[in-house]
Amino acid sequence: MSREQFDAAIGVVPPSTVDVEAVLDRERRRARVRRVANPWTAAGAGVAAVAAGAVFALAPGDPAPSFAQPGAAAPPPSADACKLLPRTTGAPLPEKATVVADRLTTVLTDAVKQRVAAGTTLGVHPLGQYPKGTQHGPLAFYHVFSAVVSRDSTCSGGEDYFMAAASTAEKARKGNVWAIVTRLGGNATPQTECTPPPDQTKGTCHRRTGPHGETIVEVTLTIEEGPTVNRVNVTKPDGTGVIVEAQNTARDAKLGDAPDMPSPPLSLGQLAEVALDPGLTLYP
């Protein structure tokens, strides 16, 4: 499975005023390209930024791209490109970021440990490194934040979300789990609608409503001879967006490794239970 195939599987890159190919080339050289998910998939130490249901992969700490709605014309050079950045719609956080990260870490760790197979251990994962050189523990949330900066006709920054990741091991079976918790509307907003899987990719997508009015989108993607990705996107009425993903590969699905276990360490149903945990919120 090539990275290009996997990129095609998770969505079309939206129009942007930044040089997307240059960003991807830099990440290829680092061999760290991975948000997700659409929001959502991230690669290597990267995080997926989702806007309007599409996916763009970048590494934490890199400038965030500016997004235009799919099909929209590129802004003229004199336009304020920052106006195109996704804007958060959730209320300001009632807690300090460090408090939020610690609280979410406890909730996510407990929820995952309750659902993985008996004997499964959690280890550090490259996605848990941020900023570069700072490795966080298994499922330990860190805050990704960058101020919006305008330069001529481009705009960078504007990231604001919490992310955590861990590798999983149960005997010889290895996989990984990661999560993003964010305020809705930003560049890590969960997917809210289903789209058909691309050619040469097997996939399922189901949209439903949760017990408290949550929008839940459950996605599975598998490319022939490649790993499987289970992802659940949850939009909560309180303004919190949650993305949780599990892969049946020790490193990252985008790297093209063969599966390390028959299926991801958490099923779609289990991921949904994790994401719907009342403690996994920015507004306790």
PDB file of C-alpha atoms in Angstrom:
ATOM      1  CA  MET A   1       0.000   0.000   0.000  1.00  0.00           C
ATOM      2  CA  SER A   2       1.453   3.402  -0.982  1.00  0.00           C
ATOM      3  CA  ARG A   3       1.028   6.639   0.931  1.00  0.00           C
ATOM      4  CA  GLU A   4      -0.684   8.090  -2.121  1.00  0.00           C
ATOM      5  CA  GLN A   5      -3.324   5.346  -1.949  1.00  0.00           C
ATOM      6  CA  PHE A   6      -3.927   5.979   1.709  1.00  0.00           C
ATOM      7  CA  ASP A   7      -4.129   9.737   1.185  1.00  0.00           C
ATOM      8  CA  ALA A   8      -6.759   9.072  -1.461  1.00  0.00           C
ATOM      9  CA  ALA A   9      -8.648   6.844   0.940  1.00  0.00           C
ATOM     10  CA  ILE A  10      -9.054   9.485   3.617  1.00  0.00           C
ATOM     11  CA  GLY A  11     -10.115  12.404   1.508  1.00  0.00           C
ATOM     12  CA  VAL A  12      -9.314  15.057  -1.048  1.00  0.00           C
ATOM     13  CA  VAL A  13      -7.004  17.871  -0.025  1.00  0.00           C
ATOM     14  CA  PRO A  14      -9.009  21.114  -0.056  1.00  0.00           C
ATOM     15  CA  PRO A  15      -7.828  24.187  -1.986  1.00  0.00           C
ATOM     16  CA  SER A  16      -5.116  26.026  -0.074  1.00  0.00           C
ATOM     17  CA  THR A  17      -2.933  29.082  -0.522  1.00  0.00           C
ATOM     18  CA  VAL A  18       0.098  27.159   0.766  1.00  0.00           C
ATOM     19  CA  ASP A  19       2.297  24.859  -1.333  1.00  0.00           C
ATOM     20  CA  VAL A  20       0.786  21.530  -0.292  1.00  0.00           C
ATOM     21  CA  GLU A  21       3.241  19.477  -2.349  1.00  0.00           C
ATOM     22  CA  ALA A  22       6.186  21.200  -0.688  1.00  0.00           C
ATOM     23  CA  VAL A  23       4.800  20.328   2.719  1.00  0.00           C
ATOM     24  CA  LEU A  24       4.293  16.694   1.716  1.00  0.00           C
ATOM     25  CA  ASP A  25       7.755  16.463   0.163  1.00  0.00           C
ATOM     26  CA  ARG A  26       9.319  17.718   3.378  1.00  0.00           C
ATOM     27  CA  GLU A  27       7.371  15.156   5.355  1.00  0.00           C
ATOM     28  CA  ARG A  28       8.411  12.363   2.989  1.00  0.00           C
ATOM     29  CA  ARG A  29      12.032  13.217   3.636  1.00  0.00           C
ATOM     30  CA  ARG A  30      11.381  12.997   7.353  1.00  0.00           C
ATOM     31  CA  ALA A  31       9.427   9.758   6.790  1.00  0.00           C
ATOM     32  CA  ARG A  32       7.019  11.119   9.378  1.00  0.00           C
ATOM     33  CA  VAL A  33       3.958  12.039   7.341  1.00  0.00           C
ATOM     34  CA  ARG A  34       0.814  10.726   8.715  1.00  0.00           C
ATOM     35  CA  ARG A  35      -5.275  13.957  11.314  1.00  0.00           C
ATOM     36  CA  VAL A  36      -6.550  11.448  10.602  1.00  0.00           C
ATOM     37  CA  ALA A  37      -9.417  11.274   9.626  1.00  0.00           C
ATOM     38  CA  ASN A  38     -10.315  13.050   8.175  1.00  0.00           C
ATOM     39  CA  PRO A  39      -9.565  15.661  11.571  1.00  0.00           C
ATOM     40  CA  TRP A  40      -8.636  13.012  10.653  1.00  0.00           C
ATOM     41  CA  THR A  41      -5.771  11.270  10.316  1.00  0.00           C
ATOM     42  CA  ALA A  42      -2.253  12.266  11.164  1.00  0.00           C
ATOM     43  CA  ALA A  43       0.986  10.595  10.028  1.00  0.00           C
ATOM     44  CA  GLY A  44       4.256   9.905  11.770  1.00  0.00           C
ATOM     45  CA  ALA A  45       4.297  12.667  14.310  1.00  0.00           C
ATOM     46  CA  GLY A  46       1.673  14.416  12.251  1.00  0.00           C
ATOM     47  CA  VAL A  47      -1.908  15.305  12.838  1.00  0.00           C
ATOM     48  CA  ALA A  48      -4.733  15.415  10.378  1.00  0.00           C
ATOM     49  CA  ALA A  49      -6.513  18.702   9.987  1.00  0.00           C
ATOM     50  CA  VAL A  50     -10.026  18.374   8.624  1.00  0.00           C
ATOM     51  CA  ALA A  51     -11.991  21.153   7.057  1.00  0.00           C
ATOM     52  CA  ALA A  52     -15.317  20.761   5.296  1.00  0.00           C
ATOM     53  CA  GLY A  53     -15.047  16.986   5.575  1.00  0.00           C
ATOM     54  CA  ALA A  54     -11.637  16.769   3.844  1.00  0.00           C
ATOM     55  CA  VAL A  55      -8.245  15.786   5.234  1.00  0.00           C
ATOM     56  CA  PHE A  56      -4.829  17.397   5.237  1.00  0.00           C
ATOM     57  CA  ALA A  57      -1.867  15.822   7.008  1.00  0.00           C
ATOM     58  CA  LEU A  58       0.796  17.948   8.680  1.00  0.00           C
ATOM     59  CA  ALA A  59       3.280  17.491  11.453  1.00  0.00           C
ATOM     60  CA  PRO A  60       2.623  19.164  14.834  1.00  0.00           C
ATOM     61  CA  GLY A  61       4.668  22.320  14.962  1.00  0.00           C
ATOM     62  CA  ASP A  62       4.512  22.929  11.208  1.00  0.00           C
ATOM     63  CA  PRO A  63       2.491  25.958  10.055  1.00  0.00           C
ATOM     64  CA  ALA A  64      -1.163  25.114   9.627  1.00  0.00           C
ATOM     65  CA  PRO A  65      -2.480  25.631   6.097  1.00  0.00           C
ATOM     66  CA  SER A  66      -5.247  28.000   5.185  1.00  0.00           C
ATOM     67  CA  PHE A  67      -8.392  26.351   3.870  1.00  0.00           C
ATOM     68  CA  ALA A  68     -10.979  27.352   1.332  1.00  0.00           C
ATOM     69  CA  GLN A  69     -14.287  25.592   0.912  1.00  0.00           C
ATOM     70  CA  PRO A  70     -14.089  22.797  -1.713  1.00  0.00           C
ATOM     71  CA  GLY A  71     -14.742  24.284  -5.127  1.00  0.00           C
ATOM     72  CA  ALA A  72     -14.150  27.843  -3.947  1.00  0.00           C
ATOM     73  CA  ALA A  73     -11.932  30.118  -6.026  1.00  0.00           C
ATOM     74  CA  ALA A  74      -8.501  30.985  -4.655  1.00  0.00           C
ATOM     75  CA  PRO A  75      -8.441  34.415  -2.995  1.00  0.00           C
ATOM     76  CA  PRO A  76      -6.824  37.295  -4.883  1.00  0.00           C
ATOM     77  CA  PRO A  77      -3.343  38.321  -3.652  1.00  0.00           C
ATOM     78  CA  SER A  78      -4.785  41.306  -1.829  1.00  0.00           C
ATOM     79  CA  ALA A  79      -7.321  39.239   0.108  1.00  0.00           C
ATOM     80  CA  ASP A  80      -6.842  38.469   3.798  1.00  0.00           C
ATOM     81  CA  ALA A  81      -6.048  34.740   3.611  1.00  0.00           C
ATOM     82  CA  CYS A  82      -6.584  34.409   7.368  1.00  0.00           C
ATOM     83  CA  LYS A  83     -10.305  34.904   6.813  1.00  0.00           C
ATOM     84  CA  LEU A  84     -10.323  31.457   5.183  1.00  0.00           C
ATOM     85  CA  LEU A  85      -9.023  29.657   8.262  1.00  0.00           C
ATOM     86  CA  PRO A  86     -11.548  27.489  10.103  1.00  0.00           C
ATOM     87  CA  ARG A  87     -12.879  29.280  13.169  1.00  0.00           C
ATOM     88  CA  THR A  88     -13.679  27.519  16.397  1.00  0.00           C
ATOM     89  CA  THR A  89     -17.292  27.712  17.497  1.00  0.00           C
ATOM     90  CA  GLY A  90     -16.917  26.154  20.936  1.00  0.00           C
ATOM     91  CA  ALA A  91     -16.771  28.405  23.980  1.00  0.00           C
ATOM     92  CA  PRO A  92     -13.409  29.299  25.572  1.00  0.00           C
ATOM     93  CA  LEU A  93     -11.966  26.575  27.794  1.00  0.00           C
ATOM     94  CA  PRO A  94     -12.985  26.849  31.453  1.00  0.00           C
ATOM     95  CA  GLU A  95      -9.673  25.282  32.571  1.00  0.00           C
ATOM     96  CA  LYS A  96      -5.989  25.832  31.892  1.00  0.00           C
ATOM     97  CA  ALA A  97      -4.644  23.726  29.028  1.00  0.00           C
ATOM     98  CA  THR A  98      -2.397  21.726  31.367  1.00  0.00           C
ATOM     99  CA  VAL A  99      -5.375  20.859  33.559  1.00  0.00           C
ATOM    100  CA  VAL A 100      -7.416  19.846  30.520  1.00  0.00           C
ATOM    101  CA  ALA A 101      -4.610  17.620  29.224  1.00  0.00           C
ATOM    102  CA  ASP A 102      -4.154  15.832  32.556  1.00  0.00           C
ATOM    103  CA  ARG A 103      -7.887  15.279  32.991  1.00  0.00           C
ATOM    104  CA  LEU A 104      -8.382  13.974  29.443  1.00  0.00           C
ATOM    105  CA  THR A 105      -5.375  11.669  29.816  1.00  0.00           C
ATOM    106  CA  THR A 106      -6.919   9.951  32.822  1.00  0.00           C
ATOM    107  CA  VAL A 107     -10.295   9.542  31.120  1.00  0.00           C
ATOM    108  CA  LEU A 108      -8.903   8.232  27.812  1.00  0.00           C
ATOM    109  CA  THR A 109      -6.429   5.854  29.439  1.00  0.00           C
ATOM    110  CA  ASP A 110      -9.102   4.298  31.643  1.00  0.00           C
ATOM    111  CA  ALA A 111     -11.567   4.007  28.755  1.00  0.00           C
ATOM    112  CA  VAL A 112      -9.045   2.327  26.433  1.00  0.00           C
ATOM    113  CA  LYS A 113      -7.669  -0.068  29.070  1.00  0.00           C
ATOM    114  CA  GLN A 114     -11.193  -1.248  29.844  1.00  0.00           C
ATOM    115  CA  ARG A 115     -11.770  -2.245  26.217  1.00  0.00           C
ATOM    116  CA  VAL A 116      -8.544  -3.617  24.736  1.00  0.00           C
ATOM    117  CA  ALA A 117      -7.868  -7.353  24.910  1.00  0.00           C
ATOM    118  CA  ALA A 118      -6.661  -8.766  28.223  1.00  0.00           C
ATOM    119  CA  GLY A 119      -2.899  -8.564  28.535  1.00  0.00           C
ATOM    120  CA  THR A 120      -2.561  -5.620  26.162  1.00  0.00           C
ATOM    121  CA  THR A 121       0.119  -3.117  27.128  1.00  0.00           C
ATOM    122  CA  LEU A 122       0.318   0.518  26.063  1.00  0.00           C
ATOM    123  CA  GLY A 123       3.571   2.081  24.907  1.00  0.00           C
ATOM    124  CA  VAL A 124       4.815   5.378  23.507  1.00  0.00           C
ATOM    125  CA  HIS A 125       4.104   6.172  19.862  1.00  0.00           C
ATOM    126  CA  PRO A 126       5.679   8.674  17.430  1.00  0.00           C
ATOM    127  CA  LEU A 127       2.363  10.531  17.246  1.00  0.00           C
ATOM    128  CA  GLY A 128       2.833  11.304  20.922  1.00  0.00           C
ATOM    129  CA  GLN A 129       5.869  13.493  20.227  1.00  0.00           C
ATOM    130  CA  TYR A 130       5.238  17.244  20.390  1.00  0.00           C
ATOM    131  CA  PRO A 131       6.991  19.546  19.951  1.00  0.00           C
ATOM    132  CA  LYS A 132       9.746  17.778  18.038  1.00  0.00           C
ATOM    133  CA  GLY A 133      11.983  15.934  20.473  1.00  0.00           C
ATOM    134  CA  THR A 134       9.453  15.943  23.319  1.00  0.00           C
ATOM    135  CA  GLN A 135       7.951  12.468  23.719  1.00  0.00           C
ATOM    136  CA  HIS A 136       4.750  12.128  25.732  1.00  0.00           C
ATOM    137  CA  GLY A 137       3.664   8.975  27.492  1.00  0.00           C
ATOM    138  CA  PRO A 138       1.066   6.480  26.218  1.00  0.00           C
ATOM    139  CA  LEU A 139      -2.275   8.258  25.688  1.00  0.00           C
ATOM    140  CA  ALA A 140      -0.922  11.386  27.405  1.00  0.00           C
ATOM    141  CA  PHE A 141      -2.644  14.408  25.889  1.00  0.00           C
ATOM    142  CA  TYR A 142      -0.642  17.427  24.775  1.00  0.00           C
ATOM    143  CA  HIS A 143      -1.938  20.797  23.606  1.00  0.00           C
ATOM    144  CA  VAL A 144      -1.176  21.831  20.036  1.00  0.00           C
ATOM    145  CA  PHE A 145      -1.516  25.581  19.685  1.00  0.00           C
ATOM    146  CA  SER A 146      -0.186  28.141  17.227  1.00  0.00           C
ATOM    147  CA  ALA A 147      -1.204  31.760  16.746  1.00  0.00           C
ATOM    148  CA  VAL A 148      -2.556  32.890  13.394  1.00  0.00           C
ATOM    149  CA  VAL A 149       0.127  34.627  11.317  1.00  0.00           C
ATOM    150  CA  SER A 150      -0.577  36.436   8.034  1.00  0.00           C
ATOM    151  CA  ARG A 151       2.148  36.721   5.411  1.00  0.00           C
ATOM    152  CA  ASP A 152       1.218  38.384   2.118  1.00  0.00           C
ATOM    153  CA  SER A 153      -1.501  36.187   0.568  1.00  0.00           C
ATOM    154  CA  THR A 154      -0.907  33.185   2.848  1.00  0.00           C
ATOM    155  CA  CYS A 155      -1.927  32.449   6.382  1.00  0.00           C
ATOM    156  CA  SER A 156      -0.440  29.964   8.832  1.00  0.00           C
ATOM    157  CA  GLY A 157      -1.092  28.831  12.377  1.00  0.00           C
ATOM    158  CA  GLY A 158      -4.475  28.693  14.023  1.00  0.00           C
ATOM    159  CA  GLU A 159      -4.060  25.197  15.487  1.00  0.00           C
ATOM    160  CA  ASP A 160      -5.788  24.578  18.803  1.00  0.00           C
ATOM    161  CA  TYR A 161      -6.549  21.013  19.906  1.00  0.00           C
ATOM    162  CA  PHE A 162      -5.460  18.245  22.265  1.00  0.00           C
ATOM    163  CA  MET A 163      -3.935  15.005  20.990  1.00  0.00           C
ATOM    164  CA  ALA A 164      -2.797  11.697  22.499  1.00  0.00           C
ATOM    165  CA  ALA A 165      -1.433   8.450  21.056  1.00  0.00           C
ATOM    166  CA  ALA A 166      -0.164   5.036  22.121  1.00  0.00           C
ATOM    167  CA  SER A 167       1.123   1.834  20.627  1.00  0.00           C
ATOM    168  CA  THR A 168      -0.577  -1.389  21.718  1.00  0.00           C
ATOM    169  CA  ALA A 169       0.956  -4.831  22.167  1.00  0.00           C
ATOM    170  CA  GLU A 170      -0.706  -8.132  23.034  1.00  0.00           C
ATOM    171  CA  LYS A 171       1.798 -10.965  22.618  1.00  0.00           C
ATOM    172  CA  ALA A 172       2.972 -10.648  18.994  1.00  0.00           C
ATOM    173  CA  ARG A 173       0.010  -8.513  17.994  1.00  0.00           C
ATOM    174  CA  LYS A 174       0.741  -4.814  17.669  1.00  0.00           C
ATOM    175  CA  GLY A 175      -1.385  -1.798  16.829  1.00  0.00           C
ATOM    176  CA  ASN A 176      -1.943   1.811  17.786  1.00  0.00           C
ATOM    177  CA  VAL A 177      -4.626   4.103  19.143  1.00  0.00           C
ATOM    178  CA  TRP A 178      -4.806   7.878  19.010  1.00  0.00           C
ATOM    179  CA  ALA A 179      -7.308  10.609  19.827  1.00  0.00           C
ATOM    180  CA  ILE A 180      -7.995  14.286  19.222  1.00  0.00           C
ATOM    181  CA  VAL A 181     -10.237  16.424  21.423  1.00  0.00           C
ATOM    182  CA  THR A 182     -10.998  19.909  20.170  1.00  0.00           C
ATOM    183  CA  ARG A 183     -13.413  22.797  20.079  1.00  0.00           C
ATOM    184  CA  LEU A 184     -15.735  22.517  17.109  1.00  0.00           C
ATOM    185  CA  GLY A 185     -15.130  24.583  13.999  1.00  0.00           C
ATOM    186  CA  GLY A 186     -11.320  24.584  14.063  1.00  0.00           C
ATOM    187  CA  ASN A 187      -8.895  22.718  11.827  1.00  0.00           C
ATOM    188  CA  ALA A 188      -9.335  19.476  13.791  1.00  0.00           C
ATOM    189  CA  THR A 189     -13.118  19.334  13.600  1.00  0.00           C
ATOM    190  CA  PRO A 190     -14.594  15.806  13.300  1.00  0.00           C
ATOM    191  CA  GLN A 191     -16.187  14.519  10.138  1.00  0.00           C
ATOM    192  CA  THR A 192     -19.984  14.830  10.255  1.00  0.00           C
ATOM    193  CA  GLU A 193     -21.049  13.186   6.988  1.00  0.00           C
ATOM    194  CA  CYS A 194     -20.209   9.999   5.086  1.00  0.00           C
ATOM    195  CA  THR A 195     -18.594   9.885   1.665  1.00  0.00           C
ATOM    196  CA  PRO A 196     -18.066   6.830  -0.588  1.00  0.00           C
ATOM    197  CA  PRO A 197     -14.673   5.086  -0.328  1.00  0.00           C
ATOM    198  CA  PRO A 198     -12.315   5.692  -3.264  1.00  0.00           C
ATOM    199  CA  ASP A 199     -11.405   3.132  -5.899  1.00  0.00           C
ATOM    200  CA  GLN A 200      -9.284   0.157  -4.795  1.00  0.00           C
ATOM    201  CA  THR A 201     -10.260   0.815  -1.209  1.00  0.00           C
ATOM    202  CA  LYS A 202     -12.698  -1.125   0.894  1.00  0.00           C
ATOM    203  CA  GLY A 203     -14.546   0.963   3.393  1.00  0.00           C
ATOM    204  CA  THR A 204     -17.660   1.491   5.427  1.00  0.00           C
ATOM    205  CA  CYS A 205     -19.183   4.629   6.834  1.00  0.00           C
ATOM    206  CA  HIS A 206     -22.192   4.970   9.086  1.00  0.00           C
ATOM    207  CA  ARG A 207     -23.702   8.124  10.537  1.00  0.00           C
ATOM    208  CA  ARG A 208     -25.956   7.996  13.566  1.00  0.00           C
ATOM    209  CA  THR A 209     -27.140  10.031  16.527  1.00  0.00           C
ATOM    210  CA  GLY A 210     -25.834   9.312  20.024  1.00  0.00           C
ATOM    211  CA  PRO A 211     -27.840   8.965  23.243  1.00  0.00           C
ATOM    212  CA  HIS A 212     -27.455  12.651  24.113  1.00  0.00           C
ATOM    213  CA  GLY A 213     -27.776  14.168  20.648  1.00  0.00           C
ATOM    214  CA  GLU A 214     -24.189  13.546  19.533  1.00  0.00           C
ATOM    215  CA  THR A 215     -23.423  13.179  15.830  1.00  0.00           C
ATOM    216  CA  ILE A 216     -21.432   9.972  15.337  1.00  0.00           C
ATOM    217  CA  VAL A 217     -19.651   9.041  12.105  1.00  0.00           C
ATOM    218  CA  GLU A 218     -17.973   5.626  12.128  1.00  0.00           C
ATOM    219  CA  VAL A 219     -15.467   4.898   9.359  1.00  0.00           C
ATOM    220  CA  THR A 220     -13.456   1.827   8.382  1.00  0.00           C
ATOM    221  CA  LEU A 221     -10.838   1.918   5.621  1.00  0.00           C
ATOM    222  CA  THR A 222      -8.780  -0.967   4.262  1.00  0.00           C
ATOM    223  CA  ILE A 223      -6.514  -0.976   1.235  1.00  0.00           C
ATOM    224  CA  GLU A 224      -5.658  -4.354  -0.304  1.00  0.00           C
ATOM    225  CA  GLU A 225      -2.793  -6.033   1.566  1.00  0.00           C
ATOM    226  CA  GLY A 226      -2.545  -3.013   3.831  1.00  0.00           C
ATOM    227  CA  PRO A 227      -3.638  -2.235   7.385  1.00  0.00           C
ATOM    228  CA  THR A 228      -7.145  -1.408   8.512  1.00  0.00           C
ATOM    229  CA  VAL A 229      -8.145   1.873  10.107  1.00  0.00           C
ATOM    230  CA  ASN A 230     -11.135   2.200  12.432  1.00  0.00           C
ATOM    231  CA  ARG A 231     -12.099   5.798  13.147  1.00  0.00           C
ATOM    232  CA  VAL A 232     -14.985   7.343  15.038  1.00  0.00           C
ATOM    233  CA  ASN A 233     -15.844  11.048  14.817  1.00  0.00           C
ATOM    234  CA  VAL A 234     -18.126  12.486  17.497  1.00  0.00           C
ATOM    235  CA  THR A 235     -19.612  15.970  17.597  1.00  0.00           C
ATOM    236  CA  LYS A 236     -20.977  16.719  21.055  1.00  0.00           C
ATOM    237  CA  PRO A 237     -23.744  19.239  21.803  1.00  0.00           C
ATOM    238  CA  ASP A 238     -21.512  21.040  24.338  1.00  0.00           C
ATOM    239  CA  GLY A 239     -19.111  22.145  21.575  1.00  0.00           C
ATOM    240  CA  THR A 240     -16.515  19.386  21.960  1.00  0.00           C
ATOM    241  CA  GLY A 241     -15.280  17.408  18.972  1.00  0.00           C
ATOM    242  CA  VAL A 242     -13.691  13.988  19.513  1.00  0.00           C
ATOM    243  CA  ILE A 243     -11.842  11.780  17.033  1.00  0.00           C
ATOM    244  CA  VAL A 244     -10.552   8.370  18.093  1.00  0.00           C
ATOM    245  CA  GLU A 245      -8.760   5.943  15.804  1.00  0.00           C
ATOM    246  CA  ALA A 246      -7.261   2.467  16.016  1.00  0.00           C
ATOM    247  CA  GLN A 247      -4.986   0.780  13.458  1.00  0.00           C
ATOM    248  CA  ASN A 248      -3.715  -2.779  13.210  1.00  0.00           C
ATOM    249  CA  THR A 249      -0.143  -1.703  12.564  1.00  0.00           C
ATOM    250  CA  ALA A 250       2.534  -0.821  15.081  1.00  0.00           C
ATOM    251  CA  ARG A 251       3.686   2.346  13.344  1.00  0.00           C
ATOM    252  CA  ASP A 252       1.303   4.194  11.057  1.00  0.00           C
ATOM    253  CA  ALA A 253      -1.046   3.024   8.319  1.00  0.00           C
ATOM    254  CA  LYS A 254       0.331   5.602   5.910  1.00  0.00           C
ATOM    255  CA  LEU A 255       3.778   4.030   6.025  1.00  0.00           C
ATOM    256  CA  GLY A 256       2.503   1.030   4.099  1.00  0.00           C
ATOM    257  CA  ASP A 257       3.494  -1.677   6.594  1.00  0.00           C
ATOM    258  CA  ALA A 258       1.753  -5.023   6.520  1.00  0.00           C
ATOM    259  CA  PRO A 259      -0.845  -5.504   9.283  1.00  0.00           C
ATOM    260  CA  ASP A 260       0.608  -6.591  12.627  1.00  0.00           C
ATOM    261  CA  MET A 261      -2.670  -8.065  13.867  1.00  0.00           C
ATOM    262  CA  PRO A 262      -5.893  -9.299  12.206  1.00  0.00           C
ATOM    263  CA  SER A 263      -7.913  -6.206  13.127  1.00  0.00           C
ATOM    264  CA  PRO A 264      -7.347  -2.927  14.997  1.00  0.00           C
ATOM    265  CA  PRO A 265      -7.083  -3.186  18.798  1.00  0.00           C
ATOM    266  CA  LEU A 266     -10.448  -1.435  19.209  1.00  0.00           C
ATOM    267  CA  SER A 267     -13.581  -1.990  17.134  1.00  0.00           C
ATOM    268  CA  LEU A 268     -15.822   0.812  15.885  1.00  0.00           C
ATOM    269  CA  GLY A 269     -18.262   0.073  18.686  1.00  0.00           C
ATOM    270  CA  GLN A 270     -15.539   0.276  21.305  1.00  0.00           C
ATOM    271  CA  LEU A 271     -14.135   3.477  19.829  1.00  0.00           C
ATOM    272  CA  ALA A 272     -17.613   5.005  19.917  1.00  0.00           C
ATOM    273  CA  GLU A 273     -17.929   4.068  23.595  1.00  0.00           C
ATOM    274  CA  VAL A 274     -14.597   5.762  24.259  1.00  0.00           C
ATOM    275  CA  ALA A 275     -15.511   8.920  22.362  1.00  0.00           C
ATOM    276  CA  LEU A 276     -18.921   9.144  24.044  1.00  0.00           C
ATOM    277  CA  ASP A 277     -17.435   8.917  27.537  1.00  0.00           C
ATOM    278  CA  PRO A 278     -18.884  11.957  29.359  1.00  0.00           C
ATOM    279  CA  GLY A 279     -15.443  12.719  30.769  1.00  0.00           C
ATOM    280  CA  LEU A 280     -13.950  13.166  27.301  1.00  0.00           C
ATOM    281  CA  THR A 281     -15.087  16.764  26.991  1.00  0.00           C
ATOM    282  CA  LEU A 282     -13.589  20.227  27.103  1.00  0.00           C
ATOM    283  CA  TYR A 283     -16.484  21.489  29.230  1.00  0.00           C
ATOM    284  CA  PRO A 284     -16.757  19.341  32.384  1.00  0.00           C
TER     285      PRO A 284
END
